[in-house]
Amino acid sequence: MQRRKFLQQSAAAAVAGLLLPRMSRATSLFSATAMPPAGLQLYTLGNLMTTDTKGTLQKVAAIGYKELESAGSEKGNFYGYKPKEFAAMIKDMGMTWRSAHVGGAPFTMAQVMKMAKTAEDSARIKGYMERFKNAPKSLNLKENYQELADAAAEGGISYLVCSSIPVNTLDEIKTAVEVFSKAGEACKKNGVQFAYHNHTTEFDEVEGHRPFDYILSNTDKDLVKMELDLAWATKANQDPVALFKLHPGRFPLWHVKDLDKNTKAPAEVGTGIVDFKHVFDNAQESGMKYYFVEQDQAPQPLQNITNSYNYLQKMLG
């Protein structure tokens, strides 16, 4: 009997030893069933969101996306809808509106162009500016933080995210800190979490400071969270996991975006240079709650987001 019990225990230990390496990634933060479903940043869809909002969202739901993050558009922050209306439309399709991107402060053309690192960046930014040249003036956090916090609460979303703000001088960085602190307080009172989305410029030294470090060091970690854009961080030669370790738990949101191996322009997830497995393996360190696929100026938006979704399902499955 003792010999049989020993053999049973040995067999169980051997099986556990075989399973443990395979389970470690899935259990690093979530069980296989608890991993947040793939989300989509709606900016990826371009004009489709303004020419056929409802029809486009139905196609997004059919692909399998469950979580959505809105972006500014030619019709304003919520595609011409009131926050409650937009939230109800999404809910009726079996999805959840989790987060909204809004502007931090008005940009001049010179400030925007300072964000470009390559000729492809310049072309992408000019395309963005052309697309929005006739758009009505949208609310921004510097001038309208309370109205935007109220709109987020009305829509029942969890996060209000600053999509971008000038950080090319130390004065601009200090202004960003002030804006984010006020927005964070207003959001907290409304039951919403405020966060800031990075580009590459946050990692350029400005008057002896990196904007990324300065902002995180001079804002309350509970009031101001980060939405880490994995592609832009990678393009700035940053290891996302190293950033997680510097500021553990401060990255509840991610933009899951890839970069073309040659042009370094946004590409379908899984086709470029971003090491997504490495990042997802360290989700616990970051405090990730939701992640959103994004591809700026996607050439075939619906097909592109389908391919990205399928890659993530395979990688995380």
PDB file of C-alpha atoms in Angstrom:
ATOM      1  CA  MET A   1       0.000   0.000   0.000  1.00  0.00           C
ATOM      2  CA  GLN A   2       2.836   2.377   0.864  1.00  0.00           C
ATOM      3  CA  ARG A   3       4.551   1.603  -2.456  1.00  0.00           C
ATOM      4  CA  ARG A   4       1.324   2.227  -4.381  1.00  0.00           C
ATOM      5  CA  LYS A   5       0.753   5.540  -2.545  1.00  0.00           C
ATOM      6  CA  PHE A   6       4.326   6.583  -3.301  1.00  0.00           C
ATOM      7  CA  LEU A   7       3.878   5.813  -7.005  1.00  0.00           C
ATOM      8  CA  GLN A   8       0.600   7.748  -7.120  1.00  0.00           C
ATOM      9  CA  GLN A   9       2.195  10.764  -5.472  1.00  0.00           C
ATOM     10  CA  SER A  10       5.183  10.577  -7.809  1.00  0.00           C
ATOM     11  CA  ALA A  11       2.917  10.397 -10.863  1.00  0.00           C
ATOM     12  CA  ALA A  12       0.906  13.382  -9.632  1.00  0.00           C
ATOM     13  CA  ALA A  13       4.098  15.387  -9.091  1.00  0.00           C
ATOM     14  CA  ALA A  14       5.331  14.503 -12.570  1.00  0.00           C
ATOM     15  CA  VAL A  15       2.072  15.585 -14.177  1.00  0.00           C
ATOM     16  CA  ALA A  16       2.113  18.833 -12.215  1.00  0.00           C
ATOM     17  CA  GLY A  17       5.678  19.423 -13.349  1.00  0.00           C
ATOM     18  CA  LEU A  18       4.639  19.022 -16.969  1.00  0.00           C
ATOM     19  CA  LEU A  19       1.628  21.310 -16.630  1.00  0.00           C
ATOM     20  CA  LEU A  20       3.243  24.089 -14.610  1.00  0.00           C
ATOM     21  CA  PRO A  21       5.324  25.678 -17.391  1.00  0.00           C
ATOM     22  CA  ARG A  22       2.312  25.680 -19.700  1.00  0.00           C
ATOM     23  CA  MET A  23       0.070  27.232 -17.064  1.00  0.00           C
ATOM     24  CA  SER A  24       2.411  29.942 -15.845  1.00  0.00           C
ATOM     25  CA  ARG A  25       1.593  32.465 -18.557  1.00  0.00           C
ATOM     26  CA  ALA A  26      -2.159  32.016 -18.402  1.00  0.00           C
ATOM     27  CA  THR A  27      -2.167  32.321 -14.620  1.00  0.00           C
ATOM     28  CA  SER A  28       0.254  35.243 -14.398  1.00  0.00           C
ATOM     29  CA  LEU A  29      -2.762  37.524 -14.000  1.00  0.00           C
ATOM     30  CA  PHE A  30      -5.852  35.825 -15.348  1.00  0.00           C
ATOM     31  CA  SER A  31      -7.074  32.281 -15.657  1.00  0.00           C
ATOM     32  CA  ALA A  32      -7.742  31.144 -19.216  1.00  0.00           C
ATOM     33  CA  THR A  33     -11.414  32.013 -18.774  1.00  0.00           C
ATOM     34  CA  ALA A  34     -10.860  35.334 -17.007  1.00  0.00           C
ATOM     35  CA  MET A  35      -8.554  37.013 -19.551  1.00  0.00           C
ATOM     36  CA  PRO A  36     -10.283  40.260 -20.591  1.00  0.00           C
ATOM     37  CA  PRO A  37     -11.856  39.939 -24.043  1.00  0.00           C
ATOM     38  CA  ALA A  38     -10.215  41.812 -26.894  1.00  0.00           C
ATOM     39  CA  GLY A  39     -11.184  45.457 -27.191  1.00  0.00           C
ATOM     40  CA  LEU A  40     -10.985  47.902 -30.082  1.00  0.00           C
ATOM     41  CA  GLN A  41      -9.971  51.569 -30.253  1.00  0.00           C
ATOM     42  CA  LEU A  42     -12.549  52.926 -32.717  1.00  0.00           C
ATOM     43  CA  TYR A  43     -10.090  55.434 -34.196  1.00  0.00           C
ATOM     44  CA  THR A  44      -8.849  52.463 -36.236  1.00  0.00           C
ATOM     45  CA  LEU A  45     -12.063  52.503 -38.277  1.00  0.00           C
ATOM     46  CA  GLY A  46     -11.578  56.031 -39.607  1.00  0.00           C
ATOM     47  CA  ASN A  47     -14.518  57.590 -41.453  1.00  0.00           C
ATOM     48  CA  LEU A  48     -16.617  54.442 -41.126  1.00  0.00           C
ATOM     49  CA  MET A  49     -17.542  55.570 -37.625  1.00  0.00           C
ATOM     50  CA  THR A  50     -19.075  58.799 -38.896  1.00  0.00           C
ATOM     51  CA  THR A  51     -20.595  57.652 -42.199  1.00  0.00           C
ATOM     52  CA  ASP A  52     -22.282  54.531 -40.758  1.00  0.00           C
ATOM     53  CA  THR A  53     -21.839  54.399 -36.999  1.00  0.00           C
ATOM     54  CA  LYS A  54     -24.435  51.741 -36.208  1.00  0.00           C
ATOM     55  CA  GLY A  55     -23.651  49.505 -39.175  1.00  0.00           C
ATOM     56  CA  THR A  56     -19.925  49.661 -38.465  1.00  0.00           C
ATOM     57  CA  LEU A  57     -20.384  48.769 -34.795  1.00  0.00           C
ATOM     58  CA  GLN A  58     -22.515  45.778 -35.811  1.00  0.00           C
ATOM     59  CA  LYS A  59     -19.641  44.536 -37.970  1.00  0.00           C
ATOM     60  CA  VAL A  60     -17.192  45.036 -35.078  1.00  0.00           C
ATOM     61  CA  ALA A  61     -19.448  42.970 -32.809  1.00  0.00           C
ATOM     62  CA  ALA A  62     -19.694  40.232 -35.448  1.00  0.00           C
ATOM     63  CA  ILE A  63     -15.892  39.919 -35.523  1.00  0.00           C
ATOM     64  CA  GLY A  64     -15.935  39.159 -31.791  1.00  0.00           C
ATOM     65  CA  TYR A  65     -14.822  42.356 -30.082  1.00  0.00           C
ATOM     66  CA  LYS A  66     -16.478  42.948 -26.718  1.00  0.00           C
ATOM     67  CA  GLU A  67     -14.862  46.099 -25.324  1.00  0.00           C
ATOM     68  CA  LEU A  68     -14.701  49.488 -27.065  1.00  0.00           C
ATOM     69  CA  GLU A  69     -12.768  52.698 -26.677  1.00  0.00           C
ATOM     70  CA  SER A  70     -14.073  55.749 -28.517  1.00  0.00           C
ATOM     71  CA  ALA A  71     -12.024  58.498 -30.147  1.00  0.00           C
ATOM     72  CA  GLY A  72     -12.570  62.015 -31.367  1.00  0.00           C
ATOM     73  CA  SER A  73     -14.211  62.330 -34.768  1.00  0.00           C
ATOM     74  CA  GLU A  74     -15.347  64.865 -37.332  1.00  0.00           C
ATOM     75  CA  LYS A  75     -18.660  64.895 -35.440  1.00  0.00           C
ATOM     76  CA  GLY A  76     -17.132  65.417 -32.009  1.00  0.00           C
ATOM     77  CA  ASN A  77     -16.070  63.150 -29.166  1.00  0.00           C
ATOM     78  CA  PHE A  78     -19.007  60.735 -29.412  1.00  0.00           C
ATOM     79  CA  TYR A  79     -19.642  60.583 -33.178  1.00  0.00           C
ATOM     80  CA  GLY A  80     -22.555  63.002 -32.983  1.00  0.00           C
ATOM     81  CA  TYR A  81     -24.371  61.087 -30.225  1.00  0.00           C
ATOM     82  CA  LYS A  82     -25.044  61.952 -26.614  1.00  0.00           C
ATOM     83  CA  PRO A  83     -23.035  59.741 -24.234  1.00  0.00           C
ATOM     84  CA  LYS A  84     -26.129  57.822 -23.042  1.00  0.00           C
ATOM     85  CA  GLU A  85     -27.260  57.208 -26.622  1.00  0.00           C
ATOM     86  CA  PHE A  86     -23.875  55.934 -27.709  1.00  0.00           C
ATOM     87  CA  ALA A  87     -23.561  53.660 -24.672  1.00  0.00           C
ATOM     88  CA  ALA A  88     -27.040  52.204 -25.254  1.00  0.00           C
ATOM     89  CA  MET A  89     -26.284  51.469 -28.915  1.00  0.00           C
ATOM     90  CA  ILE A  90     -23.131  49.587 -27.977  1.00  0.00           C
ATOM     91  CA  LYS A  91     -24.865  47.653 -25.195  1.00  0.00           C
ATOM     92  CA  ASP A  92     -27.643  46.551 -27.551  1.00  0.00           C
ATOM     93  CA  MET A  93     -24.960  44.913 -29.709  1.00  0.00           C
ATOM     94  CA  GLY A  94     -23.515  42.901 -26.835  1.00  0.00           C
ATOM     95  CA  MET A  95     -20.458  45.097 -26.327  1.00  0.00           C
ATOM     96  CA  THR A  96     -19.346  47.492 -23.580  1.00  0.00           C
ATOM     97  CA  TRP A  97     -18.080  51.050 -23.944  1.00  0.00           C
ATOM     98  CA  ARG A  98     -15.167  51.071 -21.505  1.00  0.00           C
ATOM     99  CA  SER A  99     -13.143  54.155 -22.333  1.00  0.00           C
ATOM    100  CA  ALA A 100     -13.192  57.433 -24.247  1.00  0.00           C
ATOM    101  CA  HIS A 101     -10.313  59.391 -25.757  1.00  0.00           C
ATOM    102  CA  VAL A 102     -10.479  63.179 -25.529  1.00  0.00           C
ATOM    103  CA  GLY A 103      -7.966  65.904 -26.304  1.00  0.00           C
ATOM    104  CA  GLY A 104      -5.731  67.340 -23.616  1.00  0.00           C
ATOM    105  CA  ALA A 105      -5.275  70.817 -25.057  1.00  0.00           C
ATOM    106  CA  PRO A 106      -5.418  72.489 -28.474  1.00  0.00           C
ATOM    107  CA  PHE A 107      -2.329  71.833 -30.642  1.00  0.00           C
ATOM    108  CA  THR A 108      -0.703  74.148 -33.147  1.00  0.00           C
ATOM    109  CA  MET A 109       0.540  72.552 -36.373  1.00  0.00           C
ATOM    110  CA  ALA A 110       4.132  73.099 -35.203  1.00  0.00           C
ATOM    111  CA  GLN A 111       3.433  71.272 -31.933  1.00  0.00           C
ATOM    112  CA  VAL A 112       1.844  68.348 -33.764  1.00  0.00           C
ATOM    113  CA  MET A 113       4.678  68.011 -36.269  1.00  0.00           C
ATOM    114  CA  LYS A 114       7.210  67.758 -33.427  1.00  0.00           C
ATOM    115  CA  MET A 115       5.706  64.339 -32.724  1.00  0.00           C
ATOM    116  CA  ALA A 116       6.996  63.013 -36.066  1.00  0.00           C
ATOM    117  CA  LYS A 117      10.111  60.822 -36.020  1.00  0.00           C
ATOM    118  CA  THR A 118      10.119  59.658 -39.640  1.00  0.00           C
ATOM    119  CA  ALA A 119       8.775  60.691 -43.037  1.00  0.00           C
ATOM    120  CA  GLU A 120       6.013  58.119 -42.520  1.00  0.00           C
ATOM    121  CA  ASP A 121       5.120  59.800 -39.225  1.00  0.00           C
ATOM    122  CA  SER A 122       4.906  63.184 -40.928  1.00  0.00           C
ATOM    123  CA  ALA A 123       2.631  61.804 -43.629  1.00  0.00           C
ATOM    124  CA  ARG A 124       0.433  60.092 -41.027  1.00  0.00           C
ATOM    125  CA  ILE A 125       0.109  63.270 -38.961  1.00  0.00           C
ATOM    126  CA  LYS A 126      -0.666  65.396 -42.005  1.00  0.00           C
ATOM    127  CA  GLY A 127      -3.337  62.894 -42.973  1.00  0.00           C
ATOM    128  CA  TYR A 128      -4.839  63.151 -39.510  1.00  0.00           C
ATOM    129  CA  MET A 129      -4.864  66.954 -39.642  1.00  0.00           C
ATOM    130  CA  GLU A 130      -6.445  66.909 -43.103  1.00  0.00           C
ATOM    131  CA  ARG A 131      -9.170  64.564 -41.899  1.00  0.00           C
ATOM    132  CA  PHE A 132     -10.080  66.863 -39.007  1.00  0.00           C
ATOM    133  CA  LYS A 133      -9.617  70.252 -40.655  1.00  0.00           C
ATOM    134  CA  ASN A 134     -13.362  70.844 -41.042  1.00  0.00           C
ATOM    135  CA  ALA A 135     -14.388  69.182 -37.798  1.00  0.00           C
ATOM    136  CA  PRO A 136     -16.202  71.260 -35.175  1.00  0.00           C
ATOM    137  CA  LYS A 137     -14.113  72.323 -32.210  1.00  0.00           C
ATOM    138  CA  SER A 138     -14.175  69.504 -29.654  1.00  0.00           C
ATOM    139  CA  LEU A 139     -14.040  69.889 -25.910  1.00  0.00           C
ATOM    140  CA  ASN A 140     -10.565  69.463 -24.394  1.00  0.00           C
ATOM    141  CA  LEU A 141      -9.351  68.765 -20.874  1.00  0.00           C
ATOM    142  CA  LYS A 142      -7.482  72.030 -20.418  1.00  0.00           C
ATOM    143  CA  GLU A 143     -10.589  74.104 -21.019  1.00  0.00           C
ATOM    144  CA  ASN A 144     -13.451  71.671 -20.355  1.00  0.00           C
ATOM    145  CA  TYR A 145     -12.280  68.979 -17.931  1.00  0.00           C
ATOM    146  CA  GLN A 146     -15.444  69.126 -15.802  1.00  0.00           C
ATOM    147  CA  GLU A 147     -17.774  68.834 -18.812  1.00  0.00           C
ATOM    148  CA  LEU A 148     -15.799  65.866 -20.114  1.00  0.00           C
ATOM    149  CA  ALA A 149     -15.802  64.150 -16.716  1.00  0.00           C
ATOM    150  CA  ASP A 150     -19.572  64.658 -16.555  1.00  0.00           C
ATOM    151  CA  ALA A 151     -19.997  63.226 -20.074  1.00  0.00           C
ATOM    152  CA  ALA A 152     -17.943  60.158 -19.107  1.00  0.00           C
ATOM    153  CA  ALA A 153     -20.188  59.590 -16.109  1.00  0.00           C
ATOM    154  CA  GLU A 154     -23.300  60.052 -18.238  1.00  0.00           C
ATOM    155  CA  GLY A 155     -22.047  57.380 -20.644  1.00  0.00           C
ATOM    156  CA  GLY A 156     -21.278  55.000 -17.792  1.00  0.00           C
ATOM    157  CA  ILE A 157     -17.705  54.439 -18.955  1.00  0.00           C
ATOM    158  CA  SER A 158     -14.884  53.366 -16.662  1.00  0.00           C
ATOM    159  CA  TYR A 159     -12.049  55.493 -18.082  1.00  0.00           C
ATOM    160  CA  LEU A 160     -11.604  58.954 -19.546  1.00  0.00           C
ATOM    161  CA  VAL A 161      -8.285  59.111 -21.408  1.00  0.00           C
ATOM    162  CA  CYS A 162      -6.263  62.074 -22.613  1.00  0.00           C
ATOM    163  CA  SER A 163      -5.318  61.093 -26.159  1.00  0.00           C
ATOM    164  CA  SER A 164      -2.451  63.609 -26.396  1.00  0.00           C
ATOM    165  CA  ILE A 165      -1.223  66.932 -25.065  1.00  0.00           C
ATOM    166  CA  PRO A 166       1.786  69.157 -25.968  1.00  0.00           C
ATOM    167  CA  VAL A 167       4.944  68.147 -24.052  1.00  0.00           C
ATOM    168  CA  ASN A 168       7.671  69.834 -26.101  1.00  0.00           C
ATOM    169  CA  THR A 169       8.808  72.288 -23.401  1.00  0.00           C
ATOM    170  CA  LEU A 170       9.060  72.036 -19.629  1.00  0.00           C
ATOM    171  CA  ASP A 171       6.278  74.612 -19.292  1.00  0.00           C
ATOM    172  CA  GLU A 172       4.035  72.438 -21.460  1.00  0.00           C
ATOM    173  CA  ILE A 173       4.875  69.382 -19.346  1.00  0.00           C
ATOM    174  CA  LYS A 174       4.023  71.283 -16.151  1.00  0.00           C
ATOM    175  CA  THR A 175       0.758  72.389 -17.734  1.00  0.00           C
ATOM    176  CA  ALA A 176      -0.008  68.742 -18.538  1.00  0.00           C
ATOM    177  CA  VAL A 177       0.545  67.809 -14.897  1.00  0.00           C
ATOM    178  CA  GLU A 178      -1.848  70.560 -13.802  1.00  0.00           C
ATOM    179  CA  VAL A 179      -4.485  69.556 -16.360  1.00  0.00           C
ATOM    180  CA  PHE A 180      -4.258  65.869 -15.463  1.00  0.00           C
ATOM    181  CA  SER A 181      -4.500  66.525 -11.745  1.00  0.00           C
ATOM    182  CA  LYS A 182      -7.675  68.580 -12.174  1.00  0.00           C
ATOM    183  CA  ALA A 183      -9.158  66.051 -14.602  1.00  0.00           C
ATOM    184  CA  GLY A 184      -8.263  63.189 -12.260  1.00  0.00           C
ATOM    185  CA  GLU A 185     -10.064  64.853  -9.357  1.00  0.00           C
ATOM    186  CA  ALA A 186     -13.151  65.633 -11.450  1.00  0.00           C
ATOM    187  CA  CYS A 187     -13.278  62.081 -12.787  1.00  0.00           C
ATOM    188  CA  LYS A 188     -12.860  60.540  -9.328  1.00  0.00           C
ATOM    189  CA  LYS A 189     -15.857  62.499  -8.017  1.00  0.00           C
ATOM    190  CA  ASN A 190     -17.878  61.046 -10.908  1.00  0.00           C
ATOM    191  CA  GLY A 191     -16.750  57.459 -10.356  1.00  0.00           C
ATOM    192  CA  VAL A 192     -14.512  57.477 -13.446  1.00  0.00           C
ATOM    193  CA  GLN A 193     -10.757  56.795 -13.670  1.00  0.00           C
ATOM    194  CA  PHE A 194      -8.589  59.274 -15.577  1.00  0.00           C
ATOM    195  CA  ALA A 195      -5.638  58.062 -17.675  1.00  0.00           C
ATOM    196  CA  TYR A 196      -3.084  59.414 -20.153  1.00  0.00           C
ATOM    197  CA  HIS A 197      -2.164  57.821 -23.481  1.00  0.00           C
ATOM    198  CA  ASN A 198       1.438  58.139 -24.671  1.00  0.00           C
ATOM    199  CA  HIS A 199       3.069  58.632 -28.049  1.00  0.00           C
ATOM    200  CA  THR A 200       6.830  58.571 -28.677  1.00  0.00           C
ATOM    201  CA  THR A 201       7.486  62.175 -27.655  1.00  0.00           C
ATOM    202  CA  GLU A 202       6.942  61.392 -23.971  1.00  0.00           C
ATOM    203  CA  PHE A 203      10.287  59.577 -24.035  1.00  0.00           C
ATOM    204  CA  ASP A 204      12.315  62.440 -25.576  1.00  0.00           C
ATOM    205  CA  GLU A 205      14.368  64.459 -23.110  1.00  0.00           C
ATOM    206  CA  VAL A 206      13.045  67.993 -22.662  1.00  0.00           C
ATOM    207  CA  GLU A 207      15.138  70.482 -20.672  1.00  0.00           C
ATOM    208  CA  GLY A 208      16.675  67.682 -18.632  1.00  0.00           C
ATOM    209  CA  HIS A 209      13.437  65.721 -18.103  1.00  0.00           C
ATOM    210  CA  ARG A 210      11.581  62.931 -19.868  1.00  0.00           C
ATOM    211  CA  PRO A 211       7.908  63.953 -20.033  1.00  0.00           C
ATOM    212  CA  PHE A 212       6.826  60.371 -19.258  1.00  0.00           C
ATOM    213  CA  ASP A 213       8.811  60.258 -16.007  1.00  0.00           C
ATOM    214  CA  TYR A 214       7.987  63.828 -15.007  1.00  0.00           C
ATOM    215  CA  ILE A 215       4.238  63.353 -15.447  1.00  0.00           C
ATOM    216  CA  LEU A 216       4.094  60.068 -13.540  1.00  0.00           C
ATOM    217  CA  SER A 217       6.325  61.384 -10.745  1.00  0.00           C
ATOM    218  CA  ASN A 218       4.345  64.595 -10.280  1.00  0.00           C
ATOM    219  CA  THR A 219       0.791  63.255 -10.371  1.00  0.00           C
ATOM    220  CA  ASP A 220      -1.136  61.153  -7.873  1.00  0.00           C
ATOM    221  CA  LYS A 221      -0.834  57.497  -8.869  1.00  0.00           C
ATOM    222  CA  ASP A 222      -4.476  56.911  -7.954  1.00  0.00           C
ATOM    223  CA  LEU A 223      -5.835  59.915  -9.850  1.00  0.00           C
ATOM    224  CA  VAL A 224      -3.702  59.636 -12.994  1.00  0.00           C
ATOM    225  CA  LYS A 225      -3.180  56.232 -14.592  1.00  0.00           C
ATOM    226  CA  MET A 226      -1.510  55.414 -17.930  1.00  0.00           C
ATOM    227  CA  GLU A 227      -2.781  53.839 -21.097  1.00  0.00           C
ATOM    228  CA  LEU A 228       0.436  52.449 -22.533  1.00  0.00           C
ATOM    229  CA  ASP A 229       0.589  52.389 -26.305  1.00  0.00           C
ATOM    230  CA  LEU A 230       2.784  49.336 -26.818  1.00  0.00           C
ATOM    231  CA  ALA A 231       3.800  50.347 -30.339  1.00  0.00           C
ATOM    232  CA  TRP A 232       4.797  53.925 -29.587  1.00  0.00           C
ATOM    233  CA  ALA A 233       6.715  52.832 -26.501  1.00  0.00           C
ATOM    234  CA  THR A 234       8.530  50.209 -28.578  1.00  0.00           C
ATOM    235  CA  LYS A 235       9.265  52.760 -31.307  1.00  0.00           C
ATOM    236  CA  ALA A 236      10.823  54.998 -28.644  1.00  0.00           C
ATOM    237  CA  ASN A 237      13.147  52.074 -27.740  1.00  0.00           C
ATOM    238  CA  GLN A 238      11.330  51.400 -24.484  1.00  0.00           C
ATOM    239  CA  ASP A 239      10.611  47.947 -23.092  1.00  0.00           C
ATOM    240  CA  PRO A 240       6.965  48.067 -21.918  1.00  0.00           C
ATOM    241  CA  VAL A 241       7.715  45.502 -19.209  1.00  0.00           C
ATOM    242  CA  ALA A 242      10.525  47.663 -17.829  1.00  0.00           C
ATOM    243  CA  LEU A 243       8.019  50.528 -17.602  1.00  0.00           C
ATOM    244  CA  PHE A 244       5.607  48.243 -15.734  1.00  0.00           C
ATOM    245  CA  LYS A 245       8.334  47.486 -13.208  1.00  0.00           C
ATOM    246  CA  LEU A 246       9.110  51.179 -12.732  1.00  0.00           C
ATOM    247  CA  HIS A 247       5.453  52.005 -12.098  1.00  0.00           C
ATOM    248  CA  PRO A 248       3.712  48.763 -11.080  1.00  0.00           C
ATOM    249  CA  GLY A 249      -0.059  48.754 -11.274  1.00  0.00           C
ATOM    250  CA  ARG A 250      -0.280  52.092 -13.064  1.00  0.00           C
ATOM    251  CA  PHE A 251      -1.146  50.775 -16.537  1.00  0.00           C
ATOM    252  CA  PRO A 252      -4.775  49.544 -16.456  1.00  0.00           C
ATOM    253  CA  LEU A 253      -5.172  50.168 -20.185  1.00  0.00           C
ATOM    254  CA  TRP A 254      -3.053  49.160 -23.182  1.00  0.00           C
ATOM    255  CA  HIS A 255      -3.148  49.975 -26.864  1.00  0.00           C
ATOM    256  CA  VAL A 256      -2.271  46.743 -28.625  1.00  0.00           C
ATOM    257  CA  LYS A 257      -0.686  48.068 -31.798  1.00  0.00           C
ATOM    258  CA  ASP A 258       2.110  46.695 -33.972  1.00  0.00           C
ATOM    259  CA  LEU A 259       4.771  48.372 -36.127  1.00  0.00           C
ATOM    260  CA  ASP A 260       5.807  47.345 -39.612  1.00  0.00           C
ATOM    261  CA  LYS A 261       9.279  45.790 -39.626  1.00  0.00           C
ATOM    262  CA  ASN A 262      10.520  48.104 -42.365  1.00  0.00           C
ATOM    263  CA  THR A 263       8.598  51.384 -42.180  1.00  0.00           C
ATOM    264  CA  LYS A 264       7.805  51.287 -38.424  1.00  0.00           C
ATOM    265  CA  ALA A 265       4.298  52.455 -39.345  1.00  0.00           C
ATOM    266  CA  PRO A 266       1.260  50.974 -37.534  1.00  0.00           C
ATOM    267  CA  ALA A 267       0.455  47.450 -38.720  1.00  0.00           C
ATOM    268  CA  GLU A 268      -1.841  44.524 -37.956  1.00  0.00           C
ATOM    269  CA  VAL A 269      -1.165  42.948 -34.561  1.00  0.00           C
ATOM    270  CA  GLY A 270       1.280  40.066 -34.874  1.00  0.00           C
ATOM    271  CA  THR A 271       2.809  41.122 -38.197  1.00  0.00           C
ATOM    272  CA  GLY A 272       5.465  43.525 -36.946  1.00  0.00           C
ATOM    273  CA  ILE A 273       8.142  44.061 -34.311  1.00  0.00           C
ATOM    274  CA  VAL A 274       6.247  44.355 -31.001  1.00  0.00           C
ATOM    275  CA  ASP A 275       6.809  41.370 -28.693  1.00  0.00           C
ATOM    276  CA  PHE A 276       3.239  40.884 -27.477  1.00  0.00           C
ATOM    277  CA  LYS A 277       3.906  37.592 -25.708  1.00  0.00           C
ATOM    278  CA  HIS A 278       6.563  39.260 -23.558  1.00  0.00           C
ATOM    279  CA  VAL A 279       4.127  42.041 -22.654  1.00  0.00           C
ATOM    280  CA  PHE A 280       1.115  39.825 -21.931  1.00  0.00           C
ATOM    281  CA  ASP A 281       3.301  37.543 -19.822  1.00  0.00           C
ATOM    282  CA  ASN A 282       3.771  40.523 -17.498  1.00  0.00           C
ATOM    283  CA  ALA A 283       0.196  41.765 -17.375  1.00  0.00           C
ATOM    284  CA  GLN A 284       0.039  41.384 -13.601  1.00  0.00           C
ATOM    285  CA  GLU A 285       2.906  43.826 -13.073  1.00  0.00           C
ATOM    286  CA  SER A 286       1.121  46.463 -15.156  1.00  0.00           C
ATOM    287  CA  GLY A 287      -2.288  46.196 -13.507  1.00  0.00           C
ATOM    288  CA  MET A 288      -3.940  45.778 -16.919  1.00  0.00           C
ATOM    289  CA  LYS A 289      -7.747  45.721 -16.931  1.00  0.00           C
ATOM    290  CA  TYR A 290      -8.536  46.255 -20.618  1.00  0.00           C
ATOM    291  CA  TYR A 291      -6.600  46.270 -23.878  1.00  0.00           C
ATOM    292  CA  PHE A 292      -7.641  47.793 -27.197  1.00  0.00           C
ATOM    293  CA  VAL A 293      -6.439  46.899 -30.679  1.00  0.00           C
ATOM    294  CA  GLU A 294      -5.482  49.988 -32.668  1.00  0.00           C
ATOM    295  CA  GLN A 295      -4.041  50.581 -36.123  1.00  0.00           C
ATOM    296  CA  ASP A 296      -3.694  54.187 -37.252  1.00  0.00           C
ATOM    297  CA  GLN A 297      -4.747  54.830 -40.850  1.00  0.00           C
ATOM    298  CA  ALA A 298      -5.582  51.157 -41.362  1.00  0.00           C
ATOM    299  CA  PRO A 299      -5.812  50.577 -45.146  1.00  0.00           C
ATOM    300  CA  GLN A 300      -8.636  48.019 -44.877  1.00  0.00           C
ATOM    301  CA  PRO A 301     -10.011  48.681 -41.401  1.00  0.00           C
ATOM    302  CA  LEU A 302     -12.531  45.852 -41.032  1.00  0.00           C
ATOM    303  CA  GLN A 303     -10.204  43.244 -42.500  1.00  0.00           C
ATOM    304  CA  ASN A 304      -7.245  44.596 -40.530  1.00  0.00           C
ATOM    305  CA  ILE A 305      -9.052  44.435 -37.191  1.00  0.00           C
ATOM    306  CA  THR A 306     -10.309  40.929 -38.043  1.00  0.00           C
ATOM    307  CA  ASN A 307      -6.754  39.728 -38.626  1.00  0.00           C
ATOM    308  CA  SER A 308      -5.543  41.382 -35.416  1.00  0.00           C
ATOM    309  CA  TYR A 309      -8.400  39.831 -33.444  1.00  0.00           C
ATOM    310  CA  ASN A 310      -7.636  36.381 -34.814  1.00  0.00           C
ATOM    311  CA  TYR A 311      -3.961  36.717 -33.907  1.00  0.00           C
ATOM    312  CA  LEU A 312      -4.773  37.654 -30.324  1.00  0.00           C
ATOM    313  CA  GLN A 313      -7.246  34.805 -29.984  1.00  0.00           C
ATOM    314  CA  LYS A 314      -4.568  32.375 -31.119  1.00  0.00           C
ATOM    315  CA  MET A 315      -1.813  33.862 -28.946  1.00  0.00           C
ATOM    316  CA  LEU A 316      -3.923  34.104 -25.794  1.00  0.00           C
ATOM    317  CA  GLY A 317      -6.059  31.012 -26.363  1.00  0.00           C
TER     318      GLY A 317
END
